[in-house]
Amino acid sequence: MLPDIGTCPDCLNEIFDPANRRYLYPFTNCTNCGPRFSIIESLPYDRSNTTMKKFAMCGKPFALMFPSIESVRAVCEVSDLEERLLTSPESPIVLIKRRSKTTAVLSDSLAPGNPYLGVMLPYTPLHHLLMAELKIPVVATSGNLSDEPICIDENEALERLGQIADLLLVHNRPIVRHVDDSIVRIAAGREMVMRRARGYAPLPIQMKSKQRSILACGAHLKNSVALSVGDNVFVSQHIGDLETPLAFSAFRQVIDSFENLYEVAPAAFACDLHPDYLSTGFAVNSGVETLRVQHHFAHILSCLAENQMEGPALGVAWDGTGLGTDGTIWGGEFLRVEKNSGRWTFDRFAHFRQFLLPGGETAVKQPRRSALGVLYEIYGNRLHSMTDIAPIKAFEPKELQTLIKIMEKRINCPRTSSAGRLFDAAAAILELRQTVRFEGQAAMELEFAAEGRPIDDCYPVNILKNQDNKPPLIFDWEPLIIGMIEDHRKVLPVGEISAKFHNTLVEAVVAMALKAGMISVALSGGCFQNRYLLERAVKRLSEEGFRPYWHQRIPTNDGG
């Protein structure tokens, strides 16, 4: 429990800088200053445990609606494929790279630190009328608070959005169900849907044979559901994170709607292994047969299904969190997947070396904690003396001591093989991001740093065998992390180090594919939203004679 600390010079500069978004903001503070003892309700010192939890944080990058494709070109570098997507009947939000120099003036707070903008064109008559009058790009965002479903009724909107919306434009055409804007980017020469909703849902994925009717309840984050009817699997719109009663209510409404629309009573519900997911609880309490599916196995199956793949494959499933069959947190997985007697099975061929997550879920919002877990795995108690490493410097001395102690005693420090958390750790080590404002921010900034770097170098790829010389093999990231630290001490450009980090992970994929001896390799999980990682993995696997498969119209993240 730390005392309150006087305002630091950096925060003072922000408060009195007219160009800063915190200009004259009276509650400005940072990791080095501000209230502690006076606002802490319980330990540890995290926002959710302080009186600041009632203050809404600035929710995520904003998307822009442009009047025309010409106005988009004035601001962004638009490829032929990106233009085709923008003007397609689906009319999604497309992630497009900003021009380095432009006469157009856009606010830096639209997508801070992000070289891409989420861009869309008008897709309803109302939009066309508004944009014809305005003739400038405008922020266009969903009508909802963070972690809540979209409002589809004006009375509901008045109640839920009254504190943030100055005006509401209402009409007399009822909306039956909420549908977000879809988000798409071009990767590896084709579209990659990152959020599947308007324009795409509820179009089905066609299977090679008829299936019994199963309703898949989806994950806890980025939830969507799917219903098999004959040889079609109908995939719902993006529902979102099941973190609030409103979101869970929307989840149940979508399921009811699907069952009514397609006049099907599912013979079974499929759900995640994690017992605490609301979607899992819904399936278990449904009263019908429940199929529990391991999280990363589900990722790979979704990739194979979309690509109509029937043969065996090495599945590379990398993300932030998923409960493993051994009760630990998985996330950097290499799974051998095959079909036996009409049923898909898997075995865990390999995984990332595990490390501790001090504070558990808190580490998701603080990449410095993931870094601390990684560094503790390498250096142990020597961390106290390694004060030149950025994530260690990011903690108050007493806080650092406490976190090292809880790792020593294994108090609220789950072990994980998560690739997503390794990305977070790397971003913290390179001083890109110690805490995040939205999911994936650290990994995104690590990706952006690597872009445009014509570098093929990588750090050593170390594959460890178990004592009995049987799977699972282990990708040991220790030489990678040590190499990054040494290069950062040498003041090598951060972008160069980031490129070597990504290249090393790709070479680990190739090395595991060679050891597994399976010609088909399926890439899935939230980490493969990273265009640099995906494109290099596809390229290197193809060069080595493998057949890579990845997502196109089904999200590679938990939405798939």
PDB file of C-alpha atoms in Angstrom, residues 313-557:
ATOM      1  CA  ALA A 313      -2.797 -31.277 -40.308  1.00  0.00           C
ATOM      2  CA  LEU A 314      -0.448 -29.656 -37.864  1.00  0.00           C
ATOM      3  CA  GLY A 315      -2.508 -26.970 -36.175  1.00  0.00           C
ATOM      4  CA  VAL A 316      -0.666 -23.881 -34.949  1.00  0.00           C
ATOM      5  CA  ALA A 317      -3.002 -22.142 -32.484  1.00  0.00           C
ATOM      6  CA  TRP A 318      -1.578 -18.990 -30.874  1.00  0.00           C
ATOM      7  CA  ASP A 319      -3.607 -16.636 -28.715  1.00  0.00           C
ATOM      8  CA  GLY A 320      -3.831 -15.081 -25.259  1.00  0.00           C
ATOM      9  CA  THR A 321      -5.722 -17.591 -23.153  1.00  0.00           C
ATOM     10  CA  GLY A 322      -7.433 -20.949 -23.372  1.00  0.00           C
ATOM     11  CA  LEU A 323      -7.923 -23.691 -20.804  1.00  0.00           C
ATOM     12  CA  GLY A 324      -5.873 -26.771 -21.613  1.00  0.00           C
ATOM     13  CA  THR A 325      -6.770 -30.387 -21.014  1.00  0.00           C
ATOM     14  CA  ASP A 326      -4.180 -30.467 -18.219  1.00  0.00           C
ATOM     15  CA  GLY A 327      -5.852 -27.582 -16.352  1.00  0.00           C
ATOM     16  CA  THR A 328      -3.152 -25.007 -17.216  1.00  0.00           C
ATOM     17  CA  ILE A 329      -3.490 -21.935 -19.443  1.00  0.00           C
ATOM     18  CA  TRP A 330      -2.537 -22.760 -23.019  1.00  0.00           C
ATOM     19  CA  GLY A 331      -1.905 -20.275 -25.823  1.00  0.00           C
ATOM     20  CA  GLY A 332       1.196 -21.256 -27.826  1.00  0.00           C
ATOM     21  CA  GLU A 333       0.099 -24.623 -29.212  1.00  0.00           C
ATOM     22  CA  PHE A 334       1.130 -27.044 -31.952  1.00  0.00           C
ATOM     23  CA  LEU A 335      -1.602 -29.679 -32.284  1.00  0.00           C
ATOM     24  CA  ARG A 336      -1.613 -32.767 -34.515  1.00  0.00           C
ATOM     25  CA  VAL A 337      -5.191 -32.951 -35.766  1.00  0.00           C
ATOM     26  CA  GLU A 338      -6.761 -35.806 -37.720  1.00  0.00           C
ATOM     27  CA  LYS A 339     -10.056 -37.511 -38.388  1.00  0.00           C
ATOM     28  CA  ASN A 340     -10.538 -41.054 -37.108  1.00  0.00           C
ATOM     29  CA  SER A 341     -13.748 -43.006 -37.783  1.00  0.00           C
ATOM     30  CA  GLY A 342     -15.576 -39.787 -38.605  1.00  0.00           C
ATOM     31  CA  ARG A 343     -14.440 -38.000 -35.443  1.00  0.00           C
ATOM     32  CA  TRP A 344     -11.782 -35.292 -35.194  1.00  0.00           C
ATOM     33  CA  THR A 345      -9.082 -35.832 -32.551  1.00  0.00           C
ATOM     34  CA  PHE A 346      -5.874 -34.070 -31.553  1.00  0.00           C
ATOM     35  CA  ASP A 347      -2.720 -34.530 -29.548  1.00  0.00           C
ATOM     36  CA  ARG A 348      -0.500 -31.783 -28.194  1.00  0.00           C
ATOM     37  CA  PHE A 349       2.611 -32.166 -30.342  1.00  0.00           C
ATOM     38  CA  ALA A 350       4.414 -29.117 -28.904  1.00  0.00           C
ATOM     39  CA  HIS A 351       3.916 -25.854 -27.033  1.00  0.00           C
ATOM     40  CA  PHE A 352       5.695 -22.709 -25.892  1.00  0.00           C
ATOM     41  CA  ARG A 353       7.752 -22.971 -22.719  1.00  0.00           C
ATOM     42  CA  GLN A 354       5.561 -21.968 -19.798  1.00  0.00           C
ATOM     43  CA  PHE A 355       6.029 -18.954 -17.529  1.00  0.00           C
ATOM     44  CA  LEU A 356       4.182 -17.343 -14.617  1.00  0.00           C
ATOM     45  CA  LEU A 357       1.542 -14.615 -14.924  1.00  0.00           C
ATOM     46  CA  PRO A 358       1.872 -12.559 -11.712  1.00  0.00           C
ATOM     47  CA  GLY A 359      -1.595 -11.402 -10.723  1.00  0.00           C
ATOM     48  CA  GLY A 360      -3.369 -13.669 -13.217  1.00  0.00           C
ATOM     49  CA  GLU A 361      -5.880 -11.719 -15.322  1.00  0.00           C
ATOM     50  CA  THR A 362      -4.271  -8.414 -14.314  1.00  0.00           C
ATOM     51  CA  ALA A 363      -1.295  -9.336 -16.512  1.00  0.00           C
ATOM     52  CA  VAL A 364      -3.552  -9.091 -19.581  1.00  0.00           C
ATOM     53  CA  LYS A 365      -3.817  -5.324 -19.043  1.00  0.00           C
ATOM     54  CA  GLN A 366      -0.208  -4.913 -17.937  1.00  0.00           C
ATOM     55  CA  PRO A 367       2.348  -6.311 -20.421  1.00  0.00           C
ATOM     56  CA  ARG A 368       5.050  -5.444 -17.878  1.00  0.00           C
ATOM     57  CA  ARG A 369       3.654  -8.236 -15.666  1.00  0.00           C
ATOM     58  CA  SER A 370       3.900 -10.764 -18.486  1.00  0.00           C
ATOM     59  CA  ALA A 371       7.464  -9.571 -19.025  1.00  0.00           C
ATOM     60  CA  LEU A 372       8.164  -9.999 -15.324  1.00  0.00           C
ATOM     61  CA  GLY A 373       6.940 -13.601 -15.490  1.00  0.00           C
ATOM     62  CA  VAL A 374       9.121 -14.312 -18.528  1.00  0.00           C
ATOM     63  CA  LEU A 375      12.184 -12.692 -16.942  1.00  0.00           C
ATOM     64  CA  TYR A 376      11.626 -14.513 -13.647  1.00  0.00           C
ATOM     65  CA  GLU A 377      11.581 -17.809 -15.549  1.00  0.00           C
ATOM     66  CA  ILE A 378      15.047 -16.938 -16.933  1.00  0.00           C
ATOM     67  CA  TYR A 379      16.720 -15.043 -14.103  1.00  0.00           C
ATOM     68  CA  GLY A 380      14.834 -15.962 -10.932  1.00  0.00           C
ATOM     69  CA  ASN A 381      15.644 -13.734  -7.929  1.00  0.00           C
ATOM     70  CA  ARG A 382      18.408 -11.964  -9.880  1.00  0.00           C
ATOM     71  CA  LEU A 383      15.635  -9.715 -11.193  1.00  0.00           C
ATOM     72  CA  HIS A 384      16.261  -7.378  -8.242  1.00  0.00           C
ATOM     73  CA  SER A 385      19.579  -6.300  -9.748  1.00  0.00           C
ATOM     74  CA  MET A 386      18.456  -6.022 -13.396  1.00  0.00           C
ATOM     75  CA  THR A 387      17.262  -2.456 -13.152  1.00  0.00           C
ATOM     76  CA  ASP A 388      18.196  -1.533 -16.730  1.00  0.00           C
ATOM     77  CA  ILE A 389      15.386  -3.653 -18.236  1.00  0.00           C
ATOM     78  CA  ALA A 390      12.318  -1.527 -19.036  1.00  0.00           C
ATOM     79  CA  PRO A 391       9.494  -3.606 -17.485  1.00  0.00           C
ATOM     80  CA  ILE A 392      11.437  -3.893 -14.219  1.00  0.00           C
ATOM     81  CA  LYS A 393      11.957  -0.117 -14.142  1.00  0.00           C
ATOM     82  CA  ALA A 394       8.219   0.332 -14.745  1.00  0.00           C
ATOM     83  CA  PHE A 395       7.367  -0.867 -11.218  1.00  0.00           C
ATOM     84  CA  GLU A 396       7.739   0.948  -7.944  1.00  0.00           C
ATOM     85  CA  PRO A 397      10.484  -0.830  -5.896  1.00  0.00           C
ATOM     86  CA  LYS A 398       8.032  -2.068  -3.267  1.00  0.00           C
ATOM     87  CA  GLU A 399       5.581  -3.257  -5.917  1.00  0.00           C
ATOM     88  CA  LEU A 400       8.370  -5.123  -7.695  1.00  0.00           C
ATOM     89  CA  GLN A 401       9.400  -6.818  -4.455  1.00  0.00           C
ATOM     90  CA  THR A 402       5.801  -7.874  -3.814  1.00  0.00           C
ATOM     91  CA  LEU A 403       5.388  -9.338  -7.299  1.00  0.00           C
ATOM     92  CA  ILE A 404       8.646 -11.268  -7.081  1.00  0.00           C
ATOM     93  CA  LYS A 405       7.522 -12.626  -3.718  1.00  0.00           C
ATOM     94  CA  ILE A 406       4.140 -13.790  -5.049  1.00  0.00           C
ATOM     95  CA  MET A 407       5.949 -15.542  -7.918  1.00  0.00           C
ATOM     96  CA  GLU A 408       8.279 -17.239  -5.428  1.00  0.00           C
ATOM     97  CA  LYS A 409       5.289 -18.465  -3.427  1.00  0.00           C
ATOM     98  CA  ARG A 410       3.068 -19.137  -6.490  1.00  0.00           C
ATOM     99  CA  ILE A 411       0.249 -16.932  -5.152  1.00  0.00           C
ATOM    100  CA  ASN A 412      -2.221 -16.050  -7.948  1.00  0.00           C
ATOM    101  CA  CYS A 413       0.474 -16.773 -10.534  1.00  0.00           C
ATOM    102  CA  PRO A 414      -0.887 -19.292 -13.043  1.00  0.00           C
ATOM    103  CA  ARG A 415       1.573 -20.886 -15.472  1.00  0.00           C
ATOM    104  CA  THR A 416       0.900 -20.335 -19.158  1.00  0.00           C
ATOM    105  CA  SER A 417       2.239 -21.260 -22.584  1.00  0.00           C
ATOM    106  CA  SER A 418       0.512 -18.209 -24.098  1.00  0.00           C
ATOM    107  CA  ALA A 419       1.997 -16.777 -27.291  1.00  0.00           C
ATOM    108  CA  GLY A 420      -0.133 -13.657 -26.810  1.00  0.00           C
ATOM    109  CA  ARG A 421       1.411 -12.950 -23.426  1.00  0.00           C
ATOM    110  CA  LEU A 422       4.896 -13.514 -24.919  1.00  0.00           C
ATOM    111  CA  PHE A 423       4.100 -10.782 -27.459  1.00  0.00           C
ATOM    112  CA  ASP A 424       3.093  -8.544 -24.541  1.00  0.00           C
ATOM    113  CA  ALA A 425       6.354  -9.330 -22.748  1.00  0.00           C
ATOM    114  CA  ALA A 426       8.398  -8.484 -25.844  1.00  0.00           C
ATOM    115  CA  ALA A 427       6.580  -5.145 -26.242  1.00  0.00           C
ATOM    116  CA  ALA A 428       7.339  -4.276 -22.617  1.00  0.00           C
ATOM    117  CA  ILE A 429      11.014  -5.250 -22.933  1.00  0.00           C
ATOM    118  CA  LEU A 430      11.347  -2.989 -25.993  1.00  0.00           C
ATOM    119  CA  GLU A 431       9.683  -0.119 -24.066  1.00  0.00           C
ATOM    120  CA  LEU A 432       6.766   0.016 -26.512  1.00  0.00           C
ATOM    121  CA  ARG A 433       3.994  -0.590 -24.000  1.00  0.00           C
ATOM    122  CA  GLN A 434       3.949  -1.340 -20.245  1.00  0.00           C
ATOM    123  CA  THR A 435       0.168  -1.082 -19.790  1.00  0.00           C
ATOM    124  CA  VAL A 436      -2.630  -1.233 -22.365  1.00  0.00           C
ATOM    125  CA  ARG A 437      -5.885   0.625 -22.876  1.00  0.00           C
ATOM    126  CA  PHE A 438      -7.495  -2.049 -25.058  1.00  0.00           C
ATOM    127  CA  GLU A 439      -6.972  -5.714 -25.874  1.00  0.00           C
ATOM    128  CA  GLY A 440      -4.037  -6.462 -28.151  1.00  0.00           C
ATOM    129  CA  GLN A 441      -2.570  -2.936 -28.031  1.00  0.00           C
ATOM    130  CA  ALA A 442       0.942  -4.077 -27.074  1.00  0.00           C
ATOM    131  CA  ALA A 443       1.078  -6.802 -29.730  1.00  0.00           C
ATOM    132  CA  MET A 444      -0.224  -4.368 -32.360  1.00  0.00           C
ATOM    133  CA  GLU A 445       2.507  -1.839 -31.590  1.00  0.00           C
ATOM    134  CA  LEU A 446       5.107  -4.616 -31.763  1.00  0.00           C
ATOM    135  CA  GLU A 447       3.753  -5.593 -35.202  1.00  0.00           C
ATOM    136  CA  PHE A 448       3.738  -1.993 -36.443  1.00  0.00           C
ATOM    137  CA  ALA A 449       7.349  -1.555 -35.364  1.00  0.00           C
ATOM    138  CA  ALA A 450       8.391  -4.532 -37.504  1.00  0.00           C
ATOM    139  CA  GLU A 451       6.524  -3.519 -40.660  1.00  0.00           C
ATOM    140  CA  GLY A 452       8.545  -2.470 -43.672  1.00  0.00           C
ATOM    141  CA  ARG A 453      11.790  -3.905 -42.281  1.00  0.00           C
ATOM    142  CA  PRO A 454      13.583  -5.981 -44.959  1.00  0.00           C
ATOM    143  CA  ILE A 455      15.167  -8.226 -42.314  1.00  0.00           C
ATOM    144  CA  ASP A 456      15.503 -11.996 -42.483  1.00  0.00           C
ATOM    145  CA  ASP A 457      17.654 -12.389 -39.378  1.00  0.00           C
ATOM    146  CA  CYS A 458      16.261 -14.147 -36.346  1.00  0.00           C
ATOM    147  CA  TYR A 459      17.330 -15.279 -32.894  1.00  0.00           C
ATOM    148  CA  PRO A 460      18.195 -18.939 -32.151  1.00  0.00           C
ATOM    149  CA  VAL A 461      15.273 -21.377 -32.294  1.00  0.00           C
ATOM    150  CA  ASN A 462      15.629 -23.804 -29.411  1.00  0.00           C
ATOM    151  CA  ILE A 463      13.386 -26.906 -29.372  1.00  0.00           C
ATOM    152  CA  LEU A 464      13.477 -28.945 -26.168  1.00  0.00           C
ATOM    153  CA  LYS A 465      12.489 -32.598 -25.746  1.00  0.00           C
ATOM    154  CA  ASN A 466      10.804 -34.093 -22.734  1.00  0.00           C
ATOM    155  CA  GLN A 467      12.789 -36.455 -20.534  1.00  0.00           C
ATOM    156  CA  ASP A 468      11.061 -39.463 -22.071  1.00  0.00           C
ATOM    157  CA  ASN A 469      11.861 -38.117 -25.558  1.00  0.00           C
ATOM    158  CA  LYS A 470       8.130 -38.040 -26.468  1.00  0.00           C
ATOM    159  CA  PRO A 471       5.772 -35.171 -27.326  1.00  0.00           C
ATOM    160  CA  PRO A 472       4.994 -32.562 -26.396  1.00  0.00           C
ATOM    161  CA  LEU A 473       8.128 -30.830 -27.581  1.00  0.00           C
ATOM    162  CA  ILE A 474       8.785 -27.362 -26.152  1.00  0.00           C
ATOM    163  CA  PHE A 475       9.695 -24.180 -27.991  1.00  0.00           C
ATOM    164  CA  ASP A 476      12.140 -22.545 -25.596  1.00  0.00           C
ATOM    165  CA  TRP A 477      11.923 -18.767 -26.061  1.00  0.00           C
ATOM    166  CA  GLU A 478      14.783 -18.021 -23.619  1.00  0.00           C
ATOM    167  CA  PRO A 479      17.459 -17.418 -26.349  1.00  0.00           C
ATOM    168  CA  LEU A 480      14.936 -15.156 -28.116  1.00  0.00           C
ATOM    169  CA  ILE A 481      14.293 -13.008 -25.032  1.00  0.00           C
ATOM    170  CA  ILE A 482      17.975 -12.818 -24.062  1.00  0.00           C
ATOM    171  CA  GLY A 483      18.860 -11.822 -27.638  1.00  0.00           C
ATOM    172  CA  MET A 484      16.235  -9.073 -27.599  1.00  0.00           C
ATOM    173  CA  ILE A 485      17.530  -7.699 -24.294  1.00  0.00           C
ATOM    174  CA  GLU A 486      21.117  -7.677 -25.576  1.00  0.00           C
ATOM    175  CA  ASP A 487      20.138  -5.972 -28.846  1.00  0.00           C
ATOM    176  CA  HIS A 488      18.107  -3.374 -26.941  1.00  0.00           C
ATOM    177  CA  ARG A 489      21.111  -2.658 -24.728  1.00  0.00           C
ATOM    178  CA  LYS A 490      23.133  -2.119 -27.906  1.00  0.00           C
ATOM    179  CA  VAL A 491      20.491   0.461 -28.918  1.00  0.00           C
ATOM    180  CA  LEU A 492      19.559  -1.385 -32.101  1.00  0.00           C
ATOM    181  CA  PRO A 493      16.404   0.081 -33.694  1.00  0.00           C
ATOM    182  CA  VAL A 494      13.279  -1.267 -32.009  1.00  0.00           C
ATOM    183  CA  GLY A 495      11.782  -2.100 -35.403  1.00  0.00           C
ATOM    184  CA  GLU A 496      14.749  -4.283 -36.269  1.00  0.00           C
ATOM    185  CA  ILE A 497      14.527  -6.176 -32.970  1.00  0.00           C
ATOM    186  CA  SER A 498      10.770  -6.600 -33.411  1.00  0.00           C
ATOM    187  CA  ALA A 499      11.258  -8.015 -36.923  1.00  0.00           C
ATOM    188  CA  LYS A 500      13.805 -10.525 -35.563  1.00  0.00           C
ATOM    189  CA  PHE A 501      11.320 -11.471 -32.815  1.00  0.00           C
ATOM    190  CA  HIS A 502       8.582 -12.184 -35.385  1.00  0.00           C
ATOM    191  CA  ASN A 503      11.008 -14.014 -37.686  1.00  0.00           C
ATOM    192  CA  THR A 504      12.081 -16.270 -34.820  1.00  0.00           C
ATOM    193  CA  LEU A 505       8.497 -17.278 -34.074  1.00  0.00           C
ATOM    194  CA  VAL A 506       7.948 -18.080 -37.750  1.00  0.00           C
ATOM    195  CA  GLU A 507      11.095 -20.238 -37.827  1.00  0.00           C
ATOM    196  CA  ALA A 508       9.751 -22.043 -34.757  1.00  0.00           C
ATOM    197  CA  VAL A 509       6.599 -22.866 -36.785  1.00  0.00           C
ATOM    198  CA  VAL A 510       8.725 -24.201 -39.659  1.00  0.00           C
ATOM    199  CA  ALA A 511      10.911 -26.221 -37.267  1.00  0.00           C
ATOM    200  CA  MET A 512       7.860 -27.837 -35.630  1.00  0.00           C
ATOM    201  CA  ALA A 513       6.287 -28.568 -39.012  1.00  0.00           C
ATOM    202  CA  LEU A 514       9.477 -30.340 -40.106  1.00  0.00           C
ATOM    203  CA  LYS A 515       9.514 -32.401 -36.910  1.00  0.00           C
ATOM    204  CA  ALA A 516       5.800 -33.256 -37.151  1.00  0.00           C
ATOM    205  CA  GLY A 517       6.162 -34.369 -40.755  1.00  0.00           C
ATOM    206  CA  MET A 518       2.634 -33.249 -41.774  1.00  0.00           C
ATOM    207  CA  ILE A 519       2.336 -31.507 -45.122  1.00  0.00           C
ATOM    208  CA  SER A 520      -0.731 -29.390 -44.175  1.00  0.00           C
ATOM    209  CA  VAL A 521      -0.335 -26.630 -41.572  1.00  0.00           C
ATOM    210  CA  ALA A 522      -3.362 -24.712 -40.248  1.00  0.00           C
ATOM    211  CA  LEU A 523      -2.745 -21.283 -38.685  1.00  0.00           C
ATOM    212  CA  SER A 524      -5.352 -19.958 -36.244  1.00  0.00           C
ATOM    213  CA  GLY A 525      -5.805 -17.938 -33.057  1.00  0.00           C
ATOM    214  CA  GLY A 526      -5.778 -14.218 -32.332  1.00  0.00           C
ATOM    215  CA  CYS A 527      -2.012 -13.844 -32.839  1.00  0.00           C
ATOM    216  CA  PHE A 528      -2.494 -14.518 -36.550  1.00  0.00           C
ATOM    217  CA  GLN A 529      -4.417 -11.263 -36.925  1.00  0.00           C
ATOM    218  CA  ASN A 530      -0.829  -9.950 -37.047  1.00  0.00           C
ATOM    219  CA  ARG A 531      -0.216  -9.455 -40.767  1.00  0.00           C
ATOM    220  CA  TYR A 532       3.578  -9.547 -40.514  1.00  0.00           C
ATOM    221  CA  LEU A 533       3.447 -12.862 -38.630  1.00  0.00           C
ATOM    222  CA  LEU A 534       0.833 -14.447 -40.898  1.00  0.00           C
ATOM    223  CA  GLU A 535       2.379 -13.419 -44.210  1.00  0.00           C
ATOM    224  CA  ARG A 536       5.871 -14.488 -43.213  1.00  0.00           C
ATOM    225  CA  ALA A 537       4.591 -17.825 -41.857  1.00  0.00           C
ATOM    226  CA  VAL A 538       2.695 -18.520 -45.099  1.00  0.00           C
ATOM    227  CA  LYS A 539       5.768 -17.581 -47.146  1.00  0.00           C
ATOM    228  CA  ARG A 540       8.260 -19.657 -45.161  1.00  0.00           C
ATOM    229  CA  LEU A 541       6.012 -22.720 -44.925  1.00  0.00           C
ATOM    230  CA  SER A 542       5.409 -22.593 -48.680  1.00  0.00           C
ATOM    231  CA  GLU A 543       9.152 -22.279 -49.321  1.00  0.00           C
ATOM    232  CA  GLU A 544       9.756 -25.416 -47.239  1.00  0.00           C
ATOM    233  CA  GLY A 545       7.182 -27.430 -49.203  1.00  0.00           C
ATOM    234  CA  PHE A 546       4.251 -27.260 -46.762  1.00  0.00           C
ATOM    235  CA  ARG A 547       0.649 -26.333 -47.565  1.00  0.00           C
ATOM    236  CA  PRO A 548      -0.414 -23.527 -45.200  1.00  0.00           C
ATOM    237  CA  TYR A 549      -4.093 -22.838 -44.469  1.00  0.00           C
ATOM    238  CA  TRP A 550      -5.454 -19.752 -42.750  1.00  0.00           C
ATOM    239  CA  HIS A 551      -8.704 -17.856 -42.264  1.00  0.00           C
ATOM    240  CA  GLN A 552     -10.567 -15.679 -44.703  1.00  0.00           C
ATOM    241  CA  ARG A 553     -14.253 -15.211 -43.847  1.00  0.00           C
ATOM    242  CA  ILE A 554     -14.270 -16.731 -40.361  1.00  0.00           C
ATOM    243  CA  PRO A 555     -12.269 -14.736 -37.767  1.00  0.00           C
ATOM    244  CA  THR A 556      -8.955 -16.224 -36.669  1.00  0.00           C
ATOM    245  CA  ASN A 557      -9.628 -14.802 -33.189  1.00  0.00           C
TER     246      ASN A 557
END
